[in-house]
CSV table of C-alpha atoms in Angstrom, one decimal:
chain,number,residue,atom,x,y,z
E,472,MET,CA,80.2,109.9,159.2
E,473,ALA,CA,82.3,112.8,160.5
E,474,ARG,CA,82.2,112.1,164.7
E,475,ARG,CA,80.3,115.8,165.5
E,476,GLU,CA,77.3,116.8,167.7
E,477,PHE,CA,74.7,118.5,165.4
E,478,LEU,CA,71.4,120.9,165.4
E,479,SER,CA,69.3,120.7,162.0
E,480,ALA,CA,66.1,123.0,163.0
E,481,GLY,CA,64.1,125.2,160.4
E,482,GLY,CA,67.0,124.9,157.6
E,483,LEU,CA,69.1,125.8,160.1
E,484,SER,CA,72.5,124.1,160.4
E,485,LEU,CA,74.3,123.9,163.9
E,486,ALA,CA,77.9,122.2,163.4
E,487,GLY,CA,80.2,122.0,166.6
E,488,ALA,CA,82.3,119.8,168.7
E,489,ALA,CA,83.0,115.9,168.7
E,490,LEU,CA,80.7,113.3,169.3
E,491,GLY,CA,81.5,112.1,172.8
E,492,GLN,CA,82.7,114.7,174.3
E,493,THR,CA,80.1,115.9,177.3
E,494,ASP,CA,80.9,120.1,176.7
E,495,VAL,CA,79.6,121.4,173.5
E,496,GLY,CA,82.6,123.2,172.2
E,497,ALA,CA,82.6,127.5,172.4
E,498,ASP,CA,82.1,127.0,168.5
E,499,VAL,CA,78.7,126.1,168.7
E,500,PRO,CA,76.4,128.9,168.6
E,501,ARG,CA,74.3,129.3,171.6
E,502,GLN,CA,71.1,129.3,169.8
E,503,ALA,CA,67.9,127.0,170.0
E,504,ALA,CA,65.6,126.7,167.3
E,505,PRO,CA,63.6,129.6,168.0
E,506,GLU,CA,60.1,126.8,166.9
E,507,VAL,CA,60.3,124.4,170.1
E,508,GLU,CA,58.7,125.0,173.2
E,509,ALA,CA,58.8,121.6,175.1
E,510,LEU,CA,61.1,118.9,175.3
E,511,VAL,CA,59.4,114.9,176.5
E,512,PHE,CA,62.1,112.2,177.6
E,513,ASP,CA,62.5,109.0,177.6
E,514,THR,CA,62.7,107.8,180.9
E,515,PHE,CA,64.0,104.2,181.6
E,516,GLY,CA,67.5,104.2,180.7
E,517,THR,CA,67.1,107.9,179.3
E,518,VAL,CA,67.1,109.4,182.5
E,519,VAL,CA,67.1,106.8,184.8
E,520,ASP,CA,69.9,104.3,185.4
E,521,TRP,CA,67.0,101.3,186.0
E,522,ARG,CA,69.3,98.4,185.7
E,523,THR,CA,71.7,99.4,188.7
E,524,SER,CA,68.9,100.8,190.8
E,525,ILE,CA,67.3,96.9,190.4
E,526,ILE,CA,70.2,95.7,191.0
E,527,ARG,CA,71.2,96.8,194.1
E,528,GLU,CA,67.3,96.5,195.6
E,529,GLY,CA,68.0,93.2,194.5
E,530,GLN,CA,71.2,93.1,196.6
E,531,LEU,CA,69.7,93.8,199.8
E,532,LEU,CA,66.9,91.7,199.8
E,533,GLY,CA,69.2,89.3,198.7
E,534,ARG,CA,71.6,90.0,202.0
E,535,MET,CA,68.6,90.1,204.0
E,536,HIS,CA,66.4,86.0,203.0
E,537,ALA,CA,69.8,85.1,201.8
E,538,LEU,CA,69.0,84.5,198.4
E,539,ASP,CA,71.2,83.2,195.5
E,540,VAL,CA,70.2,85.3,192.3
E,541,ASP,CA,72.1,87.2,190.1
E,542,TRP,CA,70.7,90.2,190.5
E,543,ALA,CA,72.6,91.7,187.2
E,544,ASP,CA,70.4,88.5,185.5
E,545,PHE,CA,67.2,89.0,187.3
E,546,ALA,CA,67.6,92.8,186.2
E,547,ASP,CA,67.7,91.8,182.6
E,548,ARG,CA,65.4,89.4,182.6
E,549,TRP,CA,62.2,91.4,184.4
E,550,ARG,CA,63.1,94.6,181.2
E,551,ASN,CA,63.0,92.3,179.0
E,552,GLY,CA,59.3,91.4,179.8
E,553,TYR,CA,59.0,94.4,179.4
E,554,GLY,CA,58.7,94.6,175.2
E,555,PRO,CA,56.6,91.6,174.8
E,556,ALA,CA,54.3,92.6,177.9
E,557,MET,CA,53.2,95.5,176.4
E,558,GLU,CA,52.5,93.7,173.1
E,559,ARG,CA,50.3,91.2,174.4
E,560,VAL,CA,48.2,94.5,175.4
E,561,ARG,CA,48.6,95.5,171.5
E,562,SER,CA,47.5,92.3,170.6
E,563,GLY,CA,44.2,92.3,172.5
E,564,GLU,CA,45.3,89.2,174.3
E,565,LEU,CA,45.4,91.4,177.9
E,566,PRO,CA,42.7,94.2,178.3
E,567,TRP,CA,44.6,97.9,178.6
E,568,ALA,CA,46.8,97.7,182.5
E,569,LYS,CA,49.3,100.8,183.9
E,570,LEU,CA,52.8,99.6,183.8
E,571,ASP,CA,52.8,99.1,187.1
E,572,ASP,CA,50.7,96.2,187.0
E,573,LEU,CA,52.9,94.6,183.7
E,574,HIS,CA,56.0,94.9,185.8
E,575,ARG,CA,54.4,93.3,188.2
E,576,MET,CA,53.5,90.2,185.8
E,577,ILE,CA,56.5,89.6,184.9
E,578,LEU,CA,57.9,89.9,188.3
E,579,ASP,CA,55.3,87.4,189.6
E,580,GLN,CA,56.7,84.2,186.9
E,581,LEU,CA,60.1,85.5,187.1
E,582,ILE,CA,60.1,84.7,191.0
E,583,ILE,CA,58.9,81.4,190.0
E,584,ASP,CA,61.1,80.5,187.2
E,585,LEU,CA,63.7,81.2,189.9
E,586,SER,CA,62.4,79.4,192.8
E,587,ILE,CA,62.8,82.1,194.6
E,588,VAL,CA,60.1,81.5,198.5
E,589,ALA,CA,61.3,83.2,200.9
E,590,LEU,CA,59.4,86.8,200.2
E,591,SER,CA,56.5,87.9,201.8
E,592,GLU,CA,53.6,89.9,199.7
E,593,GLN,CA,55.0,93.0,201.2
E,594,GLU,CA,58.1,92.7,199.7
E,595,ILE,CA,57.2,91.2,196.3
E,596,GLU,CA,54.0,94.6,196.2
E,597,ASN,CA,57.8,96.7,197.7
E,598,LEU,CA,60.0,95.0,194.7
E,599,ASN,CA,58.0,95.2,191.8
E,600,ARG,CA,57.8,100.4,193.4
E,601,VAL,CA,61.0,100.1,193.0
E,602,TRP,CA,61.0,101.8,189.1
E,603,HIS,CA,59.1,103.8,191.5
E,604,ARG,CA,62.5,105.1,193.6
E,605,LEU,CA,64.5,104.2,189.9
E,606,ILE,CA,67.6,106.4,190.1
E,607,PRO,CA,69.1,109.6,187.6
E,608,TRP,CA,72.3,109.2,185.7
E,609,PRO,CA,74.7,111.9,187.0
E,610,ASP,CA,74.1,114.1,184.8
E,611,ALA,CA,70.2,114.5,184.0
E,612,VAL,CA,69.6,116.4,187.3
E,613,PRO,CA,72.0,119.0,186.5
E,614,GLY,CA,71.2,118.9,183.2
E,615,LEU,CA,67.1,118.8,183.3
E,616,HIS,CA,67.6,122.1,185.4
E,617,ARG,CA,69.2,123.9,182.5
E,618,LEU,CA,67.1,122.8,180.3
E,619,LYS,CA,63.7,123.6,181.9
E,620,SER,CA,65.1,127.5,182.4
E,621,ARG,CA,64.5,127.7,178.3
E,622,PHE,CA,61.9,124.6,177.9
E,623,VAL,CA,58.9,123.7,179.1
E,624,ILE,CA,60.0,119.9,180.6
E,625,ALA,CA,58.2,116.3,181.3
E,626,PRO,CA,58.6,112.9,181.0
E,627,LEU,CA,56.6,110.9,178.2
E,628,SER,CA,57.3,107.9,179.2
E,629,ASN,CA,55.5,104.7,179.4
E,630,GLY,CA,55.5,105.0,183.2
E,631,ASN,CA,51.6,105.6,184.4
E,632,VAL,CA,51.9,108.6,186.1
E,633,SER,CA,51.5,107.6,189.7
E,634,LEU,CA,55.1,105.7,188.9
E,635,LEU,CA,56.4,108.7,186.9
E,636,THR,CA,55.1,110.7,189.8
E,637,ASN,CA,56.7,109.2,192.6
E,638,MET,CA,59.9,108.8,190.5
E,639,ALA,CA,60.2,111.9,190.8
E,640,LYS,CA,59.8,113.2,194.0
E,641,HIS,CA,62.6,111.0,195.3
E,642,ALA,CA,65.1,111.3,191.5
E,643,GLY,CA,64.5,115.2,192.5
E,644,LEU,CA,63.2,115.3,188.8
E,645,PRO,CA,62.4,118.5,188.2
E,646,TRP,CA,59.3,118.4,185.5
E,647,ASP,CA,57.4,121.2,184.5
E,648,CYS,CA,54.4,118.7,184.3
E,649,VAL,CA,54.0,114.4,184.0
E,650,LEU,CA,52.9,113.6,180.8
E,651,SER,CA,52.4,109.4,180.5
E,652,ALA,CA,51.7,106.4,177.1
E,653,GLU,CA,48.5,106.3,180.5
E,654,LEU,CA,46.8,109.2,179.4
E,655,SER,CA,46.3,107.9,175.9
E,656,GLY,CA,45.7,104.3,176.3
E,657,HIS,CA,48.2,103.6,174.2
E,658,TYR,CA,52.0,102.7,174.4
E,659,LYS,CA,54.9,103.5,172.2
E,660,PRO,CA,56.1,104.0,170.2
E,661,ASP,CA,52.4,104.6,169.1
E,662,PRO,CA,51.5,107.6,168.0
E,663,GLU,CA,49.1,108.1,169.8
E,664,VAL,CA,51.6,108.3,173.0
E,665,TYR,CA,53.1,111.2,171.3
E,666,LEU,CA,49.9,112.8,169.4
E,667,LYS,CA,48.7,112.9,172.8
E,668,ALA,CA,51.3,114.8,174.8
E,669,CYS,CA,51.3,117.4,171.8
E,670,ASP,CA,47.3,118.1,172.5
E,671,LEU,CA,47.6,118.3,176.1
E,672,LEU,CA,51.1,120.7,176.0
E,673,SER,CA,48.6,122.7,173.0
E,674,LEU,CA,52.0,123.3,170.9
E,675,PRO,CA,52.0,121.6,167.4
E,676,PRO,CA,54.2,118.0,166.8
E,677,GLU,CA,57.2,120.0,164.9
E,678,ARG,CA,57.6,122.7,168.7
E,679,VAL,CA,58.3,119.7,170.8
E,680,MET,CA,61.3,117.9,171.0
E,681,MET,CA,61.3,114.1,171.9
E,682,VAL,CA,64.9,113.8,173.8
E,683,ALA,CA,66.1,109.8,174.3
E,684,ALA,CA,68.3,107.2,174.4
E,685,HIS,CA,66.3,104.3,172.1
E,686,ARG,CA,66.4,104.9,167.9
E,687,GLY,CA,63.1,103.6,167.7
E,688,ASP,CA,61.0,105.5,170.6
E,689,LEU,CA,62.6,108.6,168.0
E,690,ALA,CA,61.7,107.5,164.9
E,691,ALA,CA,58.2,106.7,165.4
E,692,ALA,CA,58.0,110.4,166.9
E,693,LYS,CA,60.2,112.3,163.5
E,694,ASP,CA,58.0,110.6,161.6
E,695,LEU,CA,54.5,112.4,163.6
E,696,GLY,CA,56.4,115.5,163.0
E,697,LEU,CA,58.4,116.3,166.2
E,698,ARG,CA,61.7,117.0,166.7
E,699,THR,CA,64.5,115.2,168.2
E,700,ALA,CA,67.6,114.2,170.0
E,701,LEU,CA,69.3,111.2,170.4
E,702,VAL,CA,71.2,111.3,173.6
E,703,HIS,CA,73.3,108.5,174.2
E,704,ARG,CA,74.0,105.7,177.6
E,705,PRO,CA,75.8,103.2,176.7
E,706,LEU,CA,75.6,101.6,180.8
E,707,GLU,CA,71.9,101.3,180.1
E,708,TYR,CA,72.2,98.1,179.8
E,709,GLY,CA,75.4,97.1,182.2
E,710,PRO,CA,79.7,97.8,181.0
E,711,ALA,CA,79.9,94.4,179.5
E,712,ARG,CA,76.8,95.7,176.6
E,713,ASP,CA,78.2,96.8,172.7
E,714,VAL,CA,76.2,99.8,172.0
E,715,ASP,CA,75.7,101.9,168.9
E,716,THR,CA,77.3,105.4,169.7
E,717,THR,CA,77.5,106.5,166.2
E,718,PRO,CA,76.1,109.3,165.2
E,719,ASP,CA,72.3,109.3,163.8
E,720,GLU,CA,72.4,111.9,161.3
E,721,ARG,CA,68.2,111.0,161.2
E,722,PHE,CA,67.9,113.1,164.2
E,723,ASP,CA,68.2,116.5,165.5
E,724,CYS,CA,70.6,116.7,167.8
E,725,ASN,CA,73.8,113.9,169.2
E,726,THR,CA,75.1,114.3,172.5
E,727,ASN,CA,75.9,112.3,175.1
E,728,ASP,CA,74.2,113.9,178.5
E,729,PHE,CA,71.9,116.6,179.0
E,730,LEU,CA,74.2,119.1,179.9
E,731,ALA,CA,75.3,118.9,176.4
E,732,LEU,CA,72.3,118.5,175.2
E,733,SER,CA,71.2,122.0,177.4
E,734,LYS,CA,74.9,124.0,175.8
E,735,LEU,CA,74.0,122.7,172.2
E,736,LEU,CA,70.1,124.0,172.7
E,737,GLY,CA,71.2,127.2,174.4
E,738,ALA,CA,69.4,127.0,177.9
């Protein structure tokens, strides 16, 4: 496949600069799909760098209590519990729960598994709220501001509303509103999440673009008629992870960061 960034919109095909650049070439027409009015964003890994955030806070806690913990492994194991915990909710094994509660359930088990005994309940709860304090990728805030000038922008995350609101305040994310899987009582990639977001925006799916670093998320949105933009985040799981950054023509846009996406969409 040619290495390129592309936008397919309403029958109009726009070919542009090589994938891998953070600035789309001048030959890309600065024109957005006219029917797209809102962009909704996956958050963990797409907008914010959860792994680095957890490692940093864990290291601070470790120094306070002289904990011998591999905080990179800790972050990965905490995140790896996310999918199985949601599946337990989907299967009916667990009742519906906010992501804060699932994160705490995973954290409690991780603390037991790693024999961490020095933390108070207050410290454990504060650590669980690290997900409210995640740091954005360097391009995220300036890119969102540019996109906001042309589109309605909102998260569409499995994070609960309070988590996403606190995250926005902490990281300076300029959302127009906060959309959460919590509002549908489902988790992505259940179709109810995407359709509820469109309903709350009073827009049909084809006027909403899902932006994510995760192909499964985008594929689920695409199946429901949403437009899609894949933003590569090769460092989400750390520098040692081999990540596929090839363009994916299933999706309307392929790009490397939000600033490049804003240029591609004419914002």
